[in-house]
Amino acid sequence: MTSHTGFLTTFAIVAASLGGMGDARAQGVQSQGAQSQGAQGAQGTPITVAVGAPVTSMDPHYHTLTPNEQAHTHVFERLVETDDKARLRPGLAESWKLIDDTTWEFKLRATNFHDGSPFTAEDVAYTIARVPTVLNSPGSFSIYINAISGVEIVDAHTIRLRTKGVYPLLPVDLSQVFVISHKLGPNPTTEDFNSGKNTIGTGPYRLVSYKNGDRIELDRNEAFWGEKPAWSHVTYRMISNEAARTAALLSGDVALIDSVPTADIAKLRTDSRMKLWETVSLRLIYIMLDQSRDGPTPFVKGPNGETLDKNPLKDRRVREALSIAINRPAIVDRVMENAAIPSGQFLPPGSYSYAPDVPPPAFDATRAKALLAEAGYPNGLTITLHSSNDRYLNDAKIVQTVGQMWSRIGIKTTVEPSPWTNFVGHANKQDYSTFLLGWGSSTGESSNPLRSLVATFDASKGRGAVNRARYTSPALDALIDKALVTVDDGAREKILMEGVRMVMADTALIPLHQQKNTWATKAGLTYVPRADEETRVFDLRPAK
Amino acid sequence: MAGWLVRRLVQAGFVMLAMSAIVFVGLHAIGNPVDILISPDADQAERARAIAALGLDKPLWEQYFFFLRGAVQGDLGRSFVFNEPALKLILGRMPATLELAVTAVIMSVLVGLPLGLFAGLYPNSIAGRTVMAGSIMGFSLPGFWVGLMLIMVFAVTLGWLPSSGRGTTAELFGVQWSFLTRDGLRHLLMPALNLSLFNISLVLRLARAGVRETMPLDYIRFARAKGLSPRRVVFVHVLRNILIPVVTVVGLELGSTIAFSVVTESVFAWPGMGKLIIDSINVLDRPVIVAYLMIVVALFVTINLVVDLLYTVLDPRVRLGGRA
């Protein structure tokens, strides 16, 4: 559907030039209020927003899927929340501390569920017990509570969680798990969450109705403990077609859209009726290089297409040559329309465990050629570069550009983008040699990519689960082990930064850029763009 | 007649069986849904658990056997993505698609047939030629482009109609329909028009060709010679005889409009089955895809049945069953 975006550019021009004609629609903020049968004599203003990704369930423990979680944050809360820069802040827990090496104590907030019942430690224990029991889950939240070995309720507002061994990341993990009410009884079903029967949280909004593939209706929780949201009623629409989403904003039907298509960004930026909000995200786009084979790798051949007797990607010099042959600022400027920043590591500047001394690798075609020659490939190589074509912003265009850049240092490159459904299965089976992927560090710190992307693949330890290149470095593994048992945040950060330096010095993978997340709203509103890509309507307010 | 009906139903059963087997094998070849659905943070143990939870650890023939056993009892499996019965999901989305498709087909007959008659009766007039030229647009412009243009003109520029989505619904026979409310109709108009443009042209051209063919025939000349009014000649003698191809095509188009209105549904964010199927294909949600295609087969069989029955009404010479 990406081909639609071209039309939209024309679309936006015409719309902007005829803009004055549509005054009647300017107050779209109120437009859909009457639709919600559930909205009770609302004081205040209703609002309609549109998100791109469909919400597939209202059960907060069914599927670890960002589009679902961002909808759930309106209704439910977690013990630990994260701010717009993905730093931890108190949620349902007012404070937490380690009382010995393996025991965390959480002090809970005094607040109520939407049904009026008080929130207590029992609800936390119930939530932790429920998470692993959800039936048919295609992606379980149990990965975030696996570290917990025991739960002790001290009093109604104090709970202690014991971990298997020292586990400093428990608060980070719990910032992914929504708390539900123990009143739901044994085995609450996903269907009852979808119907609204079980959808009782403590969050700023109450669920009125959920229609899959269409919309969610929410009413403000007037008893919410935190800052009161500005909108009395929210219609949360799902419009996956990019052009249709932008059109809904331009026509005044919705006040906020997320994932603004890159082709429309420039136009919306200059439209005085609209305002664009963007922030650098935690999502890194990178290229993985097959390390699983010592012998020939299927898609790297000699300069004339002949099979090599070994895998050149095992040679650090070749990996570095491939990395510095890429002109990152050019990709960011031309392909990404500046909706990204060049990157040389997992996280954007300002994040916990970002290493300031690791810049994006500078473009240097001469040195890249020299490195190739030094590695024994003076006449270059022949490479097929794989990617998805429907998963990441401009993924197919990025590999085409990289292919051209590689060709300039004497590497004949063919690119082969395919649909994600097909691509990811092959990538998981080490069928490719060089392939483009993206990684959003859900926890906002680099132990997450280190553990998953570059740690040695080891099922028994649960490490390297998406290390699709099967990169391995014993020194790095030891460092990760050390970081994961270092309780002190400052000391752990130093170790993680050392890990980042080690990965990048060895070019374990080729980082390209950090995406930006973009939202567009009507003028006259303020919005807090979030690094974790989540869209939250309570972060949208009238401008003062 | 009864034998004919039974034969039809048995045929449909075999088509469904073959289709479900093809979908099973095909989706299996594309990839593993767990690769797509699982959290990137998940470790190897969680991946194995998810594969087992969805029953994907079993050999394919065994999965297919379980599916057939369930299907016989009316259970087409649970969606991997929504964790709800696939059938319930699809039926929940069906009213939105049905009202969109039926409105579009009604529009195409109401607009296409009169225009076609007109163009057939006055083929050399300027108006007749204009109608024919206009109909070329109807089937040559791509649906998503026309959809975007409609949104641009009527929603963004003029602000007359909402840009997308389904409006307020009201209940009829226990189902929520949007054509019963004013707001719902406003939302329905543009997507229905977009969906009907192609069919309008099709009906129009069929009707015109039929009229041109029928007019010089002896019985029409005789009717005129008998002194029947032109109105009676056109609406009784001509219209009735050109309806058979029109009914066939409208029937088939109704089927494909219901089953494959994917483009219109996604451009207008219409929460129907088309959007569900395209989303399901993107994540390899096999139970939904299989159930959807089975429903589509059932739908086409039913529509063809109705079309055949309509023939007998329209043309007494058509006999069903006979010597097939």
Short mmCIF file of C-alpha atoms in Angstrom, two decimals, chain A residues 294-465:
data_model
loop_
_atom_site.label_atom_id
_atom_site.label_comp_id
_atom_site.label_asym_id
_atom_site.label_seq_id
_atom_site.Cartn_x
_atom_site.Cartn_y
_atom_site.Cartn_z
CA ASP A 294 32.96 -20.58 8.68
CA GLY A 295 32.64 -22.06 5.22
CA PRO A 296 30.90 -20.29 2.30
CA THR A 297 27.81 -18.25 3.14
CA PRO A 298 25.04 -18.51 0.52
CA PHE A 299 24.80 -14.89 -0.61
CA VAL A 300 28.41 -13.71 -0.57
CA LYS A 301 30.38 -14.78 -3.63
CA GLY A 302 33.65 -13.86 -5.30
CA PRO A 303 33.87 -10.87 -7.66
CA ASN A 304 32.65 -12.96 -10.61
CA GLY A 305 30.01 -14.86 -8.70
CA GLU A 306 32.25 -17.82 -7.88
CA THR A 307 31.75 -19.70 -4.61
CA LEU A 308 34.33 -18.82 -1.97
CA ASP A 309 35.93 -21.38 0.29
CA LYS A 310 35.23 -19.35 3.43
CA ASN A 311 32.82 -16.75 4.79
CA PRO A 312 34.35 -13.27 4.29
CA LEU A 313 31.90 -11.82 6.81
CA LYS A 314 33.80 -13.60 9.57
CA ASP A 315 36.65 -11.16 8.89
CA ARG A 316 36.27 -8.01 10.98
CA ARG A 317 37.92 -5.92 8.23
CA VAL A 318 35.23 -6.91 5.72
CA ARG A 319 32.49 -6.07 8.20
CA GLU A 320 34.03 -2.67 8.89
CA ALA A 321 34.47 -2.02 5.18
CA LEU A 322 30.76 -2.73 4.61
CA SER A 323 29.89 -0.39 7.48
CA ILE A 324 32.03 2.62 6.50
CA ALA A 325 31.03 2.26 2.84
CA ILE A 326 27.59 3.45 3.89
CA ASN A 327 26.88 7.16 3.86
CA ARG A 328 24.43 7.33 6.77
CA PRO A 329 23.63 11.06 6.62
CA ALA A 330 22.70 10.62 2.96
CA ILE A 331 20.23 7.83 3.79
CA VAL A 332 18.71 9.88 6.59
CA ASP A 333 18.39 12.95 4.40
CA ARG A 334 17.25 11.44 1.10
CA VAL A 335 15.53 8.17 1.90
CA MET A 336 14.15 8.93 5.35
CA GLU A 337 13.31 12.60 4.67
CA ASN A 338 15.02 13.37 7.98
CA ALA A 339 12.64 11.17 9.95
CA ALA A 340 15.71 9.48 11.45
CA ILE A 341 19.19 10.24 12.81
CA PRO A 342 22.40 8.42 11.81
CA SER A 343 23.43 5.92 14.43
CA GLY A 344 26.51 4.02 15.56
CA GLN A 345 24.98 2.07 18.45
CA PHE A 346 21.76 0.60 19.85
CA LEU A 347 20.21 3.64 21.50
CA PRO A 348 19.80 7.34 20.80
CA PRO A 349 21.82 9.97 22.72
CA GLY A 350 20.51 10.65 26.18
CA SER A 351 19.42 7.09 26.91
CA TYR A 352 20.67 5.10 29.87
CA SER A 353 23.88 3.25 28.78
CA TYR A 354 24.35 5.32 25.60
CA ALA A 355 28.11 5.48 24.97
CA PRO A 356 28.92 9.08 23.94
CA ASP A 357 32.32 8.08 22.54
CA VAL A 358 30.82 5.77 19.88
CA PRO A 359 29.77 8.01 16.97
CA PRO A 360 28.04 6.81 13.79
CA PRO A 361 30.81 5.29 11.62
CA ALA A 362 32.04 7.97 9.22
CA PHE A 363 31.62 7.40 5.49
CA ASP A 364 35.01 6.60 3.93
CA ALA A 365 34.90 4.71 0.62
CA THR A 366 38.69 4.83 0.13
CA ARG A 367 39.44 3.23 3.44
CA ALA A 368 36.64 0.69 2.87
CA LYS A 369 38.33 -0.37 -0.38
CA ALA A 370 41.69 -0.58 1.38
CA LEU A 371 40.19 -2.74 4.12
CA LEU A 372 38.69 -5.10 1.56
CA ALA A 373 42.05 -5.40 -0.21
CA GLU A 374 43.78 -6.02 3.10
CA ALA A 375 41.30 -8.80 3.87
CA GLY A 376 42.22 -10.45 0.56
CA TYR A 377 39.37 -9.19 -1.66
CA PRO A 378 41.02 -6.47 -3.80
CA ASN A 379 38.55 -7.18 -6.61
CA GLY A 380 35.54 -6.93 -4.34
CA LEU A 381 32.72 -9.39 -3.75
CA THR A 382 29.23 -10.22 -4.98
CA ILE A 383 26.54 -9.87 -2.33
CA THR A 384 22.76 -10.30 -2.21
CA LEU A 385 21.30 -8.06 0.49
CA HIS A 386 17.91 -9.15 1.89
CA SER A 387 15.24 -7.15 3.65
CA SER A 388 11.52 -6.90 4.26
CA ASN A 389 9.44 -4.49 2.20
CA ASP A 390 6.49 -3.84 4.49
CA ARG A 391 7.84 -3.80 8.02
CA TYR A 392 10.10 -0.81 8.68
CA LEU A 393 9.84 2.71 7.35
CA ASN A 394 11.21 2.65 3.76
CA ASP A 395 12.93 -0.71 4.34
CA ALA A 396 13.16 -1.64 0.65
CA LYS A 397 14.43 1.82 -0.33
CA ILE A 398 17.11 1.68 2.36
CA VAL A 399 18.60 -1.58 1.06
CA GLN A 400 18.54 -0.27 -2.49
CA THR A 401 20.55 2.73 -1.35
CA VAL A 402 22.96 0.60 0.67
CA GLY A 403 23.36 -1.66 -2.36
CA GLN A 404 24.45 1.30 -4.48
CA MET A 405 26.89 2.45 -1.82
CA TRP A 406 28.42 -1.01 -1.57
CA SER A 407 28.71 -1.16 -5.34
CA ARG A 408 30.88 1.95 -5.17
CA ILE A 409 33.57 0.10 -3.22
CA GLY A 410 33.57 -2.75 -5.72
CA ILE A 411 30.97 -5.02 -4.19
CA LYS A 412 28.40 -6.08 -6.78
CA THR A 413 25.21 -5.92 -4.77
CA THR A 414 21.77 -7.25 -5.61
CA VAL A 415 18.94 -6.41 -3.25
CA GLU A 416 16.05 -8.74 -2.53
CA PRO A 417 13.23 -7.25 -0.46
CA SER A 418 10.31 -9.58 0.36
CA PRO A 419 7.20 -9.43 2.57
CA TRP A 420 7.94 -9.70 6.29
CA THR A 421 5.89 -12.90 6.63
CA ASN A 422 8.29 -14.59 4.27
CA PHE A 423 11.47 -12.73 5.16
CA VAL A 424 11.48 -13.27 8.92
CA GLY A 425 11.14 -17.05 8.66
CA HIS A 426 14.21 -17.25 6.42
CA ALA A 427 16.14 -14.82 8.63
CA ASN A 428 15.37 -17.01 11.65
CA LYS A 429 16.79 -20.02 9.85
CA GLN A 430 20.11 -18.35 8.88
CA ASP A 431 19.15 -18.54 5.20
CA TYR A 432 20.58 -15.10 4.44
CA SER A 433 24.07 -13.61 4.49
CA THR A 434 23.41 -9.90 4.87
CA PHE A 435 19.97 -8.68 5.92
CA LEU A 436 18.27 -5.56 7.20
CA LEU A 437 16.29 -5.56 10.43
CA GLY A 438 15.07 -3.18 13.10
CA TRP A 439 15.16 -3.37 16.88
CA GLY A 440 13.14 -1.30 19.32
CA SER A 441 14.72 -1.50 22.74
CA SER A 442 11.51 -1.84 24.72
CA THR A 443 13.28 -1.23 28.02
CA GLY A 444 15.17 1.86 26.88
CA GLU A 445 18.58 0.56 27.98
CA SER A 446 21.16 -1.50 26.17
CA SER A 447 21.12 -4.71 28.21
CA ASN A 448 18.02 -5.50 26.13
CA PRO A 449 19.65 -5.45 22.66
CA LEU A 450 22.90 -6.87 24.05
CA ARG A 451 21.07 -9.87 25.53
CA SER A 452 18.85 -10.50 22.50
CA LEU A 453 20.79 -9.41 19.43
CA VAL A 454 24.49 -10.06 19.96
CA ALA A 455 24.85 -12.42 22.92
CA THR A 456 25.75 -15.97 21.89
CA PHE A 457 22.63 -17.95 20.91
CA ASP A 458 21.96 -20.17 23.93
CA ALA A 459 18.51 -21.62 24.53
CA SER A 460 19.31 -22.84 28.02
CA LYS A 461 20.19 -19.32 29.20
CA GLY A 462 17.58 -17.61 27.04
CA ARG A 463 20.27 -15.50 25.41
CA GLY A 464 20.65 -14.37 21.82
CA ALA A 465 17.08 -15.33 20.93
#
